XYZ file of C-alpha atoms in Angstrom:
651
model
C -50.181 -26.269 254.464
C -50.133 -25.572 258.128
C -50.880 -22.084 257.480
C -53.708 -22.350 254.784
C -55.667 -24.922 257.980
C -55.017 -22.282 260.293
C -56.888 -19.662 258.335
C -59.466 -21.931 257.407
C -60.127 -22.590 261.050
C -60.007 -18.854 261.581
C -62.903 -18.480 259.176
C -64.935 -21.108 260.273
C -64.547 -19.493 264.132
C -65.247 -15.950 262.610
C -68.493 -17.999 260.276
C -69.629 -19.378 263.618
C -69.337 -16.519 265.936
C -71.470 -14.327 263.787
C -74.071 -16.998 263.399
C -74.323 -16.597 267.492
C -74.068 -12.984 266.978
C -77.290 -13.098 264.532
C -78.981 -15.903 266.466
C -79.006 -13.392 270.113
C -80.115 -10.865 268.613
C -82.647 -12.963 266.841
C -83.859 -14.043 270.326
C -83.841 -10.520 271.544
C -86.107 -9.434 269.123
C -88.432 -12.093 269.505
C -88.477 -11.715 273.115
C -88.662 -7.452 272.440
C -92.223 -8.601 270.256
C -93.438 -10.656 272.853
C -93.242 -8.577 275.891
C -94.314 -5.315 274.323
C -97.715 -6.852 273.720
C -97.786 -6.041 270.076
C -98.094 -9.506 267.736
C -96.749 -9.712 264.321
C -99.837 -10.902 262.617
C -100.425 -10.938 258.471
C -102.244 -8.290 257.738
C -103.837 -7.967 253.812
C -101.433 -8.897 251.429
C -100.411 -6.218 249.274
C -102.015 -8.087 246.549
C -105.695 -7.901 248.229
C -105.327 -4.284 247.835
C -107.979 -2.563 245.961
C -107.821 0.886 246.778
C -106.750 3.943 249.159
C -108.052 6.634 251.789
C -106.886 9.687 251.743
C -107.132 11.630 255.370
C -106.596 15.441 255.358
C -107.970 18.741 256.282
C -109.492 21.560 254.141
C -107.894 25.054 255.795
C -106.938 27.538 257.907
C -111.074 28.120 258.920
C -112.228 27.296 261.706
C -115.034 24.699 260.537
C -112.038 23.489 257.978
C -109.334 22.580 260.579
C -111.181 19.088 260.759
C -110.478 15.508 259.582
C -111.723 14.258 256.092
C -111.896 11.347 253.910
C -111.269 10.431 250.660
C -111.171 7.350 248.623
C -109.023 6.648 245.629
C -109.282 3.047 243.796
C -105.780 3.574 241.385
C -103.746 5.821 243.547
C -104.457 8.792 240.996
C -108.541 9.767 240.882
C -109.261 10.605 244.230
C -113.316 11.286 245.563
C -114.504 12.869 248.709
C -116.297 10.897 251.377
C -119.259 12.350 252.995
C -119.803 15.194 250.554
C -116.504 16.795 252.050
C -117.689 17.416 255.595
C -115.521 16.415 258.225
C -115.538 12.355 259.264
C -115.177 13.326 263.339
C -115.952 16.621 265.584
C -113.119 17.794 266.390
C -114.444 19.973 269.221
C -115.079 16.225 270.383
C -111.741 15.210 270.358
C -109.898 18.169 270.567
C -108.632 20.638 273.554
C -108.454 23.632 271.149
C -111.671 22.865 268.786
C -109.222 21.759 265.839
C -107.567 19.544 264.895
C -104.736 19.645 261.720
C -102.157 17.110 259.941
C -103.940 14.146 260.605
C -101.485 10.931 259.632
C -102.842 7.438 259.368
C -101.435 4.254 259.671
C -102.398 0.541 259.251
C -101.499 -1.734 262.056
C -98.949 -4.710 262.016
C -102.038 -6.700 263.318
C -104.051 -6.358 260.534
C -106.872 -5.196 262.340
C -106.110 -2.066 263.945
C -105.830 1.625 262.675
C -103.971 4.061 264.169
C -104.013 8.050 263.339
C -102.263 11.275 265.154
C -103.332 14.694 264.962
C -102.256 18.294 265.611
C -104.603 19.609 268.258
C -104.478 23.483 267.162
C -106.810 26.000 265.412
C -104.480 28.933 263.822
C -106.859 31.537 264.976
C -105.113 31.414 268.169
C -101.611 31.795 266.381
C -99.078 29.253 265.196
C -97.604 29.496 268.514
C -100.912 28.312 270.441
C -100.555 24.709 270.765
C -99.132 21.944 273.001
C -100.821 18.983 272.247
C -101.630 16.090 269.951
C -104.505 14.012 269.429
C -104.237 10.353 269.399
C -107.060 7.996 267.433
C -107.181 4.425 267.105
C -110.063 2.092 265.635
C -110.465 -1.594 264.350
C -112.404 -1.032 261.466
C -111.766 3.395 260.080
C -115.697 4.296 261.232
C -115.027 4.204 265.200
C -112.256 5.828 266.750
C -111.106 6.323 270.107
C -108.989 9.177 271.041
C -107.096 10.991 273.355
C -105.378 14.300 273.875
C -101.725 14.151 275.075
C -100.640 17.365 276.126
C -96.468 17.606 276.078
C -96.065 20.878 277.974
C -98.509 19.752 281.210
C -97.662 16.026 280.877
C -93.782 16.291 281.031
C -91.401 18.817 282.681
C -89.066 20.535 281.183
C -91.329 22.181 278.672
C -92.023 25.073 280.314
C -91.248 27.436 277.384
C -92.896 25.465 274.674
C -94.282 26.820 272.154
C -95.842 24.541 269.857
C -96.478 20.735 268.535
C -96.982 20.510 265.383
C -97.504 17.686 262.741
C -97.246 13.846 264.277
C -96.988 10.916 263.124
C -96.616 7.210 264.161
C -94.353 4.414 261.985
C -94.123 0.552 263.588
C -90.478 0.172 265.173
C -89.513 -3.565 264.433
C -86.568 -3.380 266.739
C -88.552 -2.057 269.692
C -91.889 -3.935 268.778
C -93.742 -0.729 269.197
C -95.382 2.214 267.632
C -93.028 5.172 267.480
C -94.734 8.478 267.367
C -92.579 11.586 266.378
C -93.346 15.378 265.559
C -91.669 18.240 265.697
C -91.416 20.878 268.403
C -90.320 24.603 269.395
C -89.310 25.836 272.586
C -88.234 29.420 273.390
C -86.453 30.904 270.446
C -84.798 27.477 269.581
C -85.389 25.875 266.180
C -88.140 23.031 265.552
C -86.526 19.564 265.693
C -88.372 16.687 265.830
C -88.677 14.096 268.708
C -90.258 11.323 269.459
C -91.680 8.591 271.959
C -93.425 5.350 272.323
C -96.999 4.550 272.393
C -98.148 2.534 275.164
C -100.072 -0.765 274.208
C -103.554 1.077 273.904
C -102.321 3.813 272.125
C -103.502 6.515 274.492
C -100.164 8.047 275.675
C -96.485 7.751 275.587
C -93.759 5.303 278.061
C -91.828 7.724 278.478
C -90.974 11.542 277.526
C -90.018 12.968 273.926
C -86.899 12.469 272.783
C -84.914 14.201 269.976
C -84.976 12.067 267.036
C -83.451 14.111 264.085
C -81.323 17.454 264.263
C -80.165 18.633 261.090
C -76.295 18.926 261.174
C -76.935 22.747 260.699
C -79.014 22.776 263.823
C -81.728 24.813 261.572
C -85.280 24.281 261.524
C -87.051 21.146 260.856
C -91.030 20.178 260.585
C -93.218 17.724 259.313
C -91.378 14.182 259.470
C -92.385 11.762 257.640
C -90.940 8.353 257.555
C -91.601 5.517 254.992
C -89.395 2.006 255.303
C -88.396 0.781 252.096
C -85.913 -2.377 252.069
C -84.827 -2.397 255.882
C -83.665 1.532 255.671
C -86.459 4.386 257.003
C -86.314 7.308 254.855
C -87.365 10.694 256.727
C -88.622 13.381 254.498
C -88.708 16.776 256.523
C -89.720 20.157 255.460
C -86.482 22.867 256.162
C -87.657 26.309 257.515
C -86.319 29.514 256.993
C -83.118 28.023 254.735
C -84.551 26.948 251.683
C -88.389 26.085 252.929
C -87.956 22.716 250.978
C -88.097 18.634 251.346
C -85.087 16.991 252.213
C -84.322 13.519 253.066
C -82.304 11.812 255.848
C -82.044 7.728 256.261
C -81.139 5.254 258.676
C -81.488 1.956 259.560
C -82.024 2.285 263.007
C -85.126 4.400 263.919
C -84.176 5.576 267.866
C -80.617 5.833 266.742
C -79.900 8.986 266.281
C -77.856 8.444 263.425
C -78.762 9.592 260.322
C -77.559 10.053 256.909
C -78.894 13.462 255.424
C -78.800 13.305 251.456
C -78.404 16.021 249.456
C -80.692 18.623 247.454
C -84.371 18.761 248.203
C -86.858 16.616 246.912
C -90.153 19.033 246.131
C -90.085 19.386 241.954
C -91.369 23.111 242.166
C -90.193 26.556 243.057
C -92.857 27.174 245.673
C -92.988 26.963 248.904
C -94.092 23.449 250.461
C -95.191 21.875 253.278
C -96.707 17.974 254.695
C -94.883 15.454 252.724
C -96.348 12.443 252.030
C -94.867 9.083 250.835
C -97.050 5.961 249.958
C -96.250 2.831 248.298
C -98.703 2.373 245.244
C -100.245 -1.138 245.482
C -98.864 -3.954 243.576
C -96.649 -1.778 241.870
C -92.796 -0.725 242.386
C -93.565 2.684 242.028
C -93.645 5.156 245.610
C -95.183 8.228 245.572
C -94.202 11.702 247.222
C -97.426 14.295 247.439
C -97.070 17.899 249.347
C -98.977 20.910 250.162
C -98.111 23.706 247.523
C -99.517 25.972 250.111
C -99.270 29.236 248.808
C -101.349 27.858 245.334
C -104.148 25.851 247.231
C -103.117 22.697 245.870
C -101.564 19.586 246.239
C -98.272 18.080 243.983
C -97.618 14.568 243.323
C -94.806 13.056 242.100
C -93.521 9.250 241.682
C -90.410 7.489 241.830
C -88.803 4.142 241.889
C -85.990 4.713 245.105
C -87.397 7.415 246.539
C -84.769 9.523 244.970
C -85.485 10.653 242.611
C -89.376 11.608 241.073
C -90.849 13.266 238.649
C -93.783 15.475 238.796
C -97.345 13.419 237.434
C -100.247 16.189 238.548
C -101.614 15.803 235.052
C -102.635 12.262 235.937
C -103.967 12.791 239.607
C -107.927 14.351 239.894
C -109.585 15.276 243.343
C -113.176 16.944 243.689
C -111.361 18.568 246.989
C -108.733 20.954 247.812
C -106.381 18.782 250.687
C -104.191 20.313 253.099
C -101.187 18.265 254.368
C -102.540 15.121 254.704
C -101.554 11.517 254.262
C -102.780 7.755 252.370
C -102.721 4.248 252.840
C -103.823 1.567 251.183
C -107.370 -0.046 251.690
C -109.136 -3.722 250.842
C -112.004 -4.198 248.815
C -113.915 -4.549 251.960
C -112.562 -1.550 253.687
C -113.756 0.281 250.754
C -117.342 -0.764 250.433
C -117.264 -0.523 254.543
C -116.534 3.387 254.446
C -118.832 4.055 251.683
C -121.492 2.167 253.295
C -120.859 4.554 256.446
C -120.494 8.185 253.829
C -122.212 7.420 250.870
C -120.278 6.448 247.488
C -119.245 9.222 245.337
C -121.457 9.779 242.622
C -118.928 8.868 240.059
C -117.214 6.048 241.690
C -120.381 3.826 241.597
C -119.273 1.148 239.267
C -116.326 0.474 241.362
C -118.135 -0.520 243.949
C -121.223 -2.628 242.729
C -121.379 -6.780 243.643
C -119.489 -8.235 241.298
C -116.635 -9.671 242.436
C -117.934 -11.391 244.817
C -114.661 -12.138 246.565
C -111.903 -9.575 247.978
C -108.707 -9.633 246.504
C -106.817 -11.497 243.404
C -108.112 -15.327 242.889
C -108.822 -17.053 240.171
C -110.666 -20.913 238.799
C -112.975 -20.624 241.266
C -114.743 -24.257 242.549
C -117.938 -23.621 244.016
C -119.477 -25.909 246.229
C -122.814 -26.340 248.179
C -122.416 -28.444 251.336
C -124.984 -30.595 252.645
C -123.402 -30.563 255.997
C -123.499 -26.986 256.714
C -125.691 -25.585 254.648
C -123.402 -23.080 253.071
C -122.170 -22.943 250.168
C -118.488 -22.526 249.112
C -115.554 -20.906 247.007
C -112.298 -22.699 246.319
C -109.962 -20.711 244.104
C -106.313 -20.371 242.960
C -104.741 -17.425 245.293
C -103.983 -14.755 242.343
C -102.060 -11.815 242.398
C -98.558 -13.276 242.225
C -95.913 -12.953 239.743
C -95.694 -15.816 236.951
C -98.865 -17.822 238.752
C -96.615 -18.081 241.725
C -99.048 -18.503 244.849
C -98.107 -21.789 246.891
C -101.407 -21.458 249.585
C -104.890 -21.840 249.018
C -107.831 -20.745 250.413
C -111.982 -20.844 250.651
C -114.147 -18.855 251.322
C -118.105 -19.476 252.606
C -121.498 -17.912 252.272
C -125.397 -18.244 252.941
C -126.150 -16.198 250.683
C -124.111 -16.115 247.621
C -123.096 -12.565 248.264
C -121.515 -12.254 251.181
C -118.571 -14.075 251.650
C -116.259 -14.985 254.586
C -112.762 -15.647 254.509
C -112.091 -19.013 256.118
C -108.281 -18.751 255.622
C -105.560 -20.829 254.089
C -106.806 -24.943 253.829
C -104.055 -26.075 252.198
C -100.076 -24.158 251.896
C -98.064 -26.602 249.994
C -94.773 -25.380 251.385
C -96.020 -27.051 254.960
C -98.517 -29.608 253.963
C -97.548 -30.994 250.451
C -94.372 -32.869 250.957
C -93.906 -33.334 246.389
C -94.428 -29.975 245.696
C -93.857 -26.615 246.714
C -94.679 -24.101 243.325
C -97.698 -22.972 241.458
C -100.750 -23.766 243.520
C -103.815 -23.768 241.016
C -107.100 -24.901 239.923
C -108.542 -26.525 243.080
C -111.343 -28.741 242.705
C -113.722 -30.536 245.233
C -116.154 -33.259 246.066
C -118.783 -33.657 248.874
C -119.004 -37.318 249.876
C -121.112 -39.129 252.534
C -118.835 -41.790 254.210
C -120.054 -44.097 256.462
C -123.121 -41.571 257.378
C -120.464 -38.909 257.963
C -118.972 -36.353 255.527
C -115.618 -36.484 254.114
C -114.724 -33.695 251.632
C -111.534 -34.423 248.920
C -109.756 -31.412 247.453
C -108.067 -31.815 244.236
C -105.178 -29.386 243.461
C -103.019 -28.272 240.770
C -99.490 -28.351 242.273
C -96.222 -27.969 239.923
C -98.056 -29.271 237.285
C -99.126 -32.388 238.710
C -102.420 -32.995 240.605
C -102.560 -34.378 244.185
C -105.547 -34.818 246.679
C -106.255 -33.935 250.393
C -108.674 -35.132 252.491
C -110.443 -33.520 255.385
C -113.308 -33.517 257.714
C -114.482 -30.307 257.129
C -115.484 -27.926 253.924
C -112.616 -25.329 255.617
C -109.982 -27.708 256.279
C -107.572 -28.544 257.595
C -107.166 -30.526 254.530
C -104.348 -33.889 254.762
C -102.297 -34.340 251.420
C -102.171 -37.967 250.574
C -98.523 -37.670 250.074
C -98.184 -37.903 246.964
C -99.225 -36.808 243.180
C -102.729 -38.224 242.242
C -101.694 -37.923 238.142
C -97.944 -36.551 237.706
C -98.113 -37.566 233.711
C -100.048 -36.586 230.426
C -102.112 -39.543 229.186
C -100.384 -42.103 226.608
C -100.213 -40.607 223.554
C -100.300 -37.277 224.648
C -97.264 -34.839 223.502
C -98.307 -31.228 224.902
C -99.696 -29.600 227.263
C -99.779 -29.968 231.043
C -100.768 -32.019 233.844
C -103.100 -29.067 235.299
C -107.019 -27.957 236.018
C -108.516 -31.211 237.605
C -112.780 -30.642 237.973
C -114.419 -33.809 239.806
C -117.787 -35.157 239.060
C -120.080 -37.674 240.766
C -122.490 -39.105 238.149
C -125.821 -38.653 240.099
C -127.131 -41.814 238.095
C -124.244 -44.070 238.817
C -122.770 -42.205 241.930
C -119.465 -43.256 240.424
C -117.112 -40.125 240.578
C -114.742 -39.031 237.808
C -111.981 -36.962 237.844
C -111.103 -34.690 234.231
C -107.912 -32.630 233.387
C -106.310 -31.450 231.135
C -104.544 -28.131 229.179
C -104.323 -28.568 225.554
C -106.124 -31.942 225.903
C -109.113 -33.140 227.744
C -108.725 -36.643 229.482
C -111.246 -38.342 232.046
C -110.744 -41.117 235.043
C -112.778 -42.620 236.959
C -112.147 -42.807 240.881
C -112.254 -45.332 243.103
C -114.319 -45.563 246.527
C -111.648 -44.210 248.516
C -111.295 -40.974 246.182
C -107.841 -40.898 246.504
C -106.800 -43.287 244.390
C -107.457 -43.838 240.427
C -109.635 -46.895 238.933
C -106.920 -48.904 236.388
C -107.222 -48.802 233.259
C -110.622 -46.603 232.672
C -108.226 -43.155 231.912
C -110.082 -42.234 228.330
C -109.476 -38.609 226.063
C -112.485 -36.817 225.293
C -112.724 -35.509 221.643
C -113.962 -31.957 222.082
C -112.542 -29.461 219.269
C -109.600 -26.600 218.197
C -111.345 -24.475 221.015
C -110.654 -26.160 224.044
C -108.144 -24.768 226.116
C -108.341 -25.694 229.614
C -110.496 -24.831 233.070
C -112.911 -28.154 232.217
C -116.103 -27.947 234.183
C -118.946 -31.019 234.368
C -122.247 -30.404 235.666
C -125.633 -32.700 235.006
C -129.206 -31.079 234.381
C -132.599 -33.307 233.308
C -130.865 -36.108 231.654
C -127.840 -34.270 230.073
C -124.114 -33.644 231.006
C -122.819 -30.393 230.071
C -119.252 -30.329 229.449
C -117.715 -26.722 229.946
C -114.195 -24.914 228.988
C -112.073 -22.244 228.414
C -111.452 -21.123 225.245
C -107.758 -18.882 224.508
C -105.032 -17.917 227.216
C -106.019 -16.666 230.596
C -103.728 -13.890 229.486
C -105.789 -12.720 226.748
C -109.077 -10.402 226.705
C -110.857 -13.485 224.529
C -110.059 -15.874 227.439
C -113.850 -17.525 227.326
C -115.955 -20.456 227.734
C -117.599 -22.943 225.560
C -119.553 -25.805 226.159
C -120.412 -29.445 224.544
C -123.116 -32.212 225.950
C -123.204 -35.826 226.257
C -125.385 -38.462 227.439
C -122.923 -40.045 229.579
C -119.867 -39.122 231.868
C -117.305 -39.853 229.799
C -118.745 -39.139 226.541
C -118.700 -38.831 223.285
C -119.590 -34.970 223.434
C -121.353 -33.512 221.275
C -121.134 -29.480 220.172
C -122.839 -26.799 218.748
C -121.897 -24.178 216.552
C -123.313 -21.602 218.502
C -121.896 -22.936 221.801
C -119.977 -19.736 222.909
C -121.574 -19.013 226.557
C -119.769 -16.518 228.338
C -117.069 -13.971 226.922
C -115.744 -10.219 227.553
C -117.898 -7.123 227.246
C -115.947 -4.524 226.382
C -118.675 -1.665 226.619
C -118.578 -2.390 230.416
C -115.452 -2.821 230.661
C -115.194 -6.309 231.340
C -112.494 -9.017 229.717
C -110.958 -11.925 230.069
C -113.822 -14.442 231.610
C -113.034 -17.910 232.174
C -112.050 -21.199 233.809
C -115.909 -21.452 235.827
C -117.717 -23.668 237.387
C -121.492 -24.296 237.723
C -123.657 -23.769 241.429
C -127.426 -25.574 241.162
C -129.404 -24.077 244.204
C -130.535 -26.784 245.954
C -133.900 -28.537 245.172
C -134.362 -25.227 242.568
C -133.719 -25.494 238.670
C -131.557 -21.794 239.597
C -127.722 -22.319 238.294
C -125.126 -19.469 238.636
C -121.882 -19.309 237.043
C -118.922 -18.878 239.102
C -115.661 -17.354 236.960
C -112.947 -15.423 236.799
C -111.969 -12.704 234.955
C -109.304 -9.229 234.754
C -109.451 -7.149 237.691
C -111.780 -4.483 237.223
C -111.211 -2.012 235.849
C -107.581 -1.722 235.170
C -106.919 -5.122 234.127
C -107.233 -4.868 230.517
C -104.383 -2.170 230.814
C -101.825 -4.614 232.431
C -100.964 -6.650 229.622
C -99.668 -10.362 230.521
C -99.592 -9.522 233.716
C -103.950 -9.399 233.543
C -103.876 -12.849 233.363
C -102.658 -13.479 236.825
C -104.301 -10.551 238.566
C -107.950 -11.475 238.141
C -111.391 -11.405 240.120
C -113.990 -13.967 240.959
C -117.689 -12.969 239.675
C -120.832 -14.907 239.710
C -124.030 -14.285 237.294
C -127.169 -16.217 236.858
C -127.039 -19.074 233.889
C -130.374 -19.680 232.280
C -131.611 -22.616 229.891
C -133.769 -22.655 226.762
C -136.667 -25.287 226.367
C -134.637 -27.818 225.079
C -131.671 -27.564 227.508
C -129.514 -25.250 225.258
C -127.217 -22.674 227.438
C -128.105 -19.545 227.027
C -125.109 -16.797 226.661
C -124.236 -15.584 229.749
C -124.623 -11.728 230.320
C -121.408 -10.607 232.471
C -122.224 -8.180 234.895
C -120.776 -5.355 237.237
């Protein structure tokens, strides 16, 4: 008995110890972050992801050792930017008048972009080079460089014979960007070192370091590391002894201890060169691209642990010939910003026209035209997650209908919602004047109940009222859910209603406060075997309109329908030809639902504002389309006796 305590306390010491252990070097890091004057801000998320750039150079010409861009929007189909020609001089930012390798990475602030270079032209020989060129920019168009020269800017390099190949990865344990490349002095074999940026990027702290020797001490050249799960896994090129890709991991980047793994990892016979490993977005899938440089072309292969891949050129298309470049992943509005600086490629136009109107996955959009600021507003379900899974939500604002600014989370339930902390959907929101000031209430969907939050402002912050507005399906009701609230203020009355419903369609009125429900006035609204969910109310010259979705926001069909009425609450009445807005398949568009309605103000002008797949690979994701989709807007129009007329979905 004794014993058995003894151990027990043992444990508990050992348990407790290593909690201190974890919580130091906790603090260290924390302090490491803060005095290095890098921040750990969110960048995009990978779900906002709607594209990549491809950076690379052309050749061993003169007028071809120069950066280009390219722009992919699945990873695969890949277009040159600016008809091919070179992005940046590089007798401009150059010491030799070329520049080769270029390597480009996103920052960890989310609004920084950092890229390396090697500063050579190999007319003067592969052993004419001692420098690097270092870029940085806040938005890919502007860059600011420098030249670091290792041989005149550190001793010891006296017999150095060339730099070759950087590149730059984010060290979490140091809080700052490590940039490494390989290097040759004398007759020695190329290893590759590396050393820390300083905070504007335009030079090192201190001088290169080795950071991977081969445990044959041969050759090494063009490093490239990619962190996948906490462990950084360096593909190198061997030279001279094989003139393949190995790999080598760690979890520890300055270390000096690595793992080196077996076989190579190129899937051809030919010599290669510049590996490349990016993650594909919102996928599992990695892929590893190199320069086949004896064929004048490019291989790409994919794998799941970057272990093993398996070749996929028959599904990857470029209208260029790269050499040893590298890719990262790009918003929608990085996109349309570097192809409104180079031109869009001629057959990428339809990716890039105005609708959606918003970057990134969301969904239900609420739209909303405030009298206060004279803007008018988004609020949608954050899309994009697994299973409906987003817990934040967000707006988004506009004077003009097509530009749009992200105004940032309002409302994250997991800090502000005290009942719930899953599936954030279907926000909904009225405009009220209290007291001759403006108060705004936001209706949410929120683990299949409904709660409210108040706030001063159309962009938040928005205060929960603690507690579920309607946790329970009407009496009588056996299915469905508790989900997709749409408020209404009856212009006639100016009493304000709240509907929701999935599977049935039920109506309350509010009271004054809008926060709280009136007794006894909850009523279901007989609509028919079409309605689904997403209800939207709107009133127009005497009628109310009474919108839906139609089908599963999974399916291609998803659509709306609409009934009228002559009062709030009902009955409704519906046509047989009430079908409004569904998927056009020629275009490529599916799945278009769960809206809501936008007068202009003091104009009989009314858009619809809807979701639908992601364009224009949604329709290939199966289930998974239905929480991966796009908000769109398109003009509604009216017939003389106040019939909707079907909706044309555009691109």
């Amino acid at each position: 008995m004794i014993t058995g305590i003894k151990k027990m306390m043992l444990l508990n010491f050992t348990h407790a110890r290593w909690m201190i252990v974890i919580f130091v070097v906790m603090l260290q890091l924390c302090s490491t972050m803060l005095t290095s004057g890098q921040e750990y801000k969110a960048g995009p998320a990978e779900k906002d992801y709607a594209g990549y750039l491809f950076a690379y150079f052309k050749g061993n010409a003169v007028s071809d050792e120069a950066l280009c861009f390219a722009i992919s929007t699945d990873g695969y189909n890949y277009r040159a930017l600016n008809h091919n020609k070179p992005i940046l001089d590089s007798k401009m930012i150059s010491s030799t008048g070329g520049i080769r390798d270029p390597h480009i990475l996103r920052g960890i602030d989310g609004q920084s972009y950092y890229m390396v270079l090697t500063d050579m032209t190999s007319s003067k020989g592969w052993d004419s080079n001692r420098a690097m060129v270092l870029l940085k920019s806040t938005d890919l168009i502007n860059w600011k460089h420098t030249v670091v020269n290792i041989q005149k800017q550190y001793n010891g390099n006296e017999d150095l014979k060339r730099v070759w190949a950087p590149q730059t990865i984010f060290d979490p344990a140091k809080g700052k960007y490590m940039v490494y490349w390989s290097m040759k002095h004398g007759d020695g074999a190329d290893m590759i070192y590396y050393a820390y940026a300083n905070d504007d990027f335009t030079g090192f702290t201190a001088a290169p370091e080795v950071l991977f020797r081969p445990k044959n001490g041969k050759s090494c050249i063009d490093g490239d590391i990619i962190n996948k799960n906490g462990l950084f896994h360096l593909f190198y090129k061997t030279e001279g002894h094989g003139n393949g890709i190995r790999l080598a991991m760690t979890d520890s980047l300055a270390s000096g201890k690595w793992i080196e793994q077996p076989g190579y990892k190129q899937q051809t016979k030919d010599a290669v060169e510049g590996s490349g490993v990016f993650k594909l977005n919102n996928s599992p899938k990695y892929i590893l691209m190199y320069d086949v440089y004896g064929k004048g072309k490019y291989q790409f292969c994919e794998s799941y642990d970057l272990d093993q891949f398996n070749v996929i050129d028959h599904e990857v298309k470029m209208d260029f010939h790269p050499r040893h470049g590298t890719i990262i992943p790009l918003t929608r509005k990085e996109l349309v910003n570097l192809t409104n600086r180079w031109g869009i490629p001629k057959d990428m136009e339809l990716s890039f026209r105005k609708n959606p109107v918003l970057e990134g996955y969301y969904a239900d959009p609420d739209v909303l035209y405030s009298k206060k600021t004279k803007k008018f507003y988004i609020y949608p379900t954050s899309d994009g997650f697994d299973g409906w899974g987003g817990t934040y939500f967000k707006t988004f604002s506009s004077m003009d209908l097509k530009n749009w600014k992200d105004e940032g989370v309002i409302l994250d339930l997991k800090k502000d919602v005290s009942w719930a902390n899953r599936n954030a959907w279907a926000p909904t929101i009225a405009e009220k004047e209290v007291k001759g000031n403006y108060k705004y209430y936001y209706y949410f969907t929120a683990a299949q109940k409904i709660g409210v939050a108040v706030s001063d402002l159309p962009t938040g912050p928005f205060v929960d009222s603690g507690k579920p507005l309607l946790s329970a399906k009407p009496e009588g009701i056996k299915h469905g859910q508790v989900i997709d609230p749409a408020v209404f203020t009856d212009p006639k009355t100016g009493k304000s209603y709240i509907y929701w419903g999935n599977g049935f369609l039920a109506a309350t009125q509010l009271n004054e406060d809008m926060i709280s429900l009136e007794e006894n006035t909850t009523k279901i609204l007989k609509t028919d075997k079409t309605f689904r969910e997403g209800t939207y109310v709107f009133f127009r010259k005497g009628i109310y309109y009474f919108l839906w979705s139609e089908e599963d926001t999974r399916s291609e069909n998803y659509r709306v329908r609409y009934g009228t009425s002559y009062s709030p609450i009902g009955p409704i009445s519906i046509s047989d030809n009430n079908l409004i807005l569904q998927k056009d398949p020629s275009n490529g568009i599916y799945g278009t639902g769960h809206n809501s309605v936008l007068q202009i103000p003091g104009k009989d002008e009314w858009y619809v504002v809807y979701h639908r797949f992601s364009y224009p690979d949604g329709i290939k994701m199966g289930d998974a389309a239905g929480f991966n989709r796009e908000v769109c807007i398109d003009r509604i129009y009216f017939d003389d006796k106040g019939n909707i007329l079907p909706v044309k979905p555009t691109l």
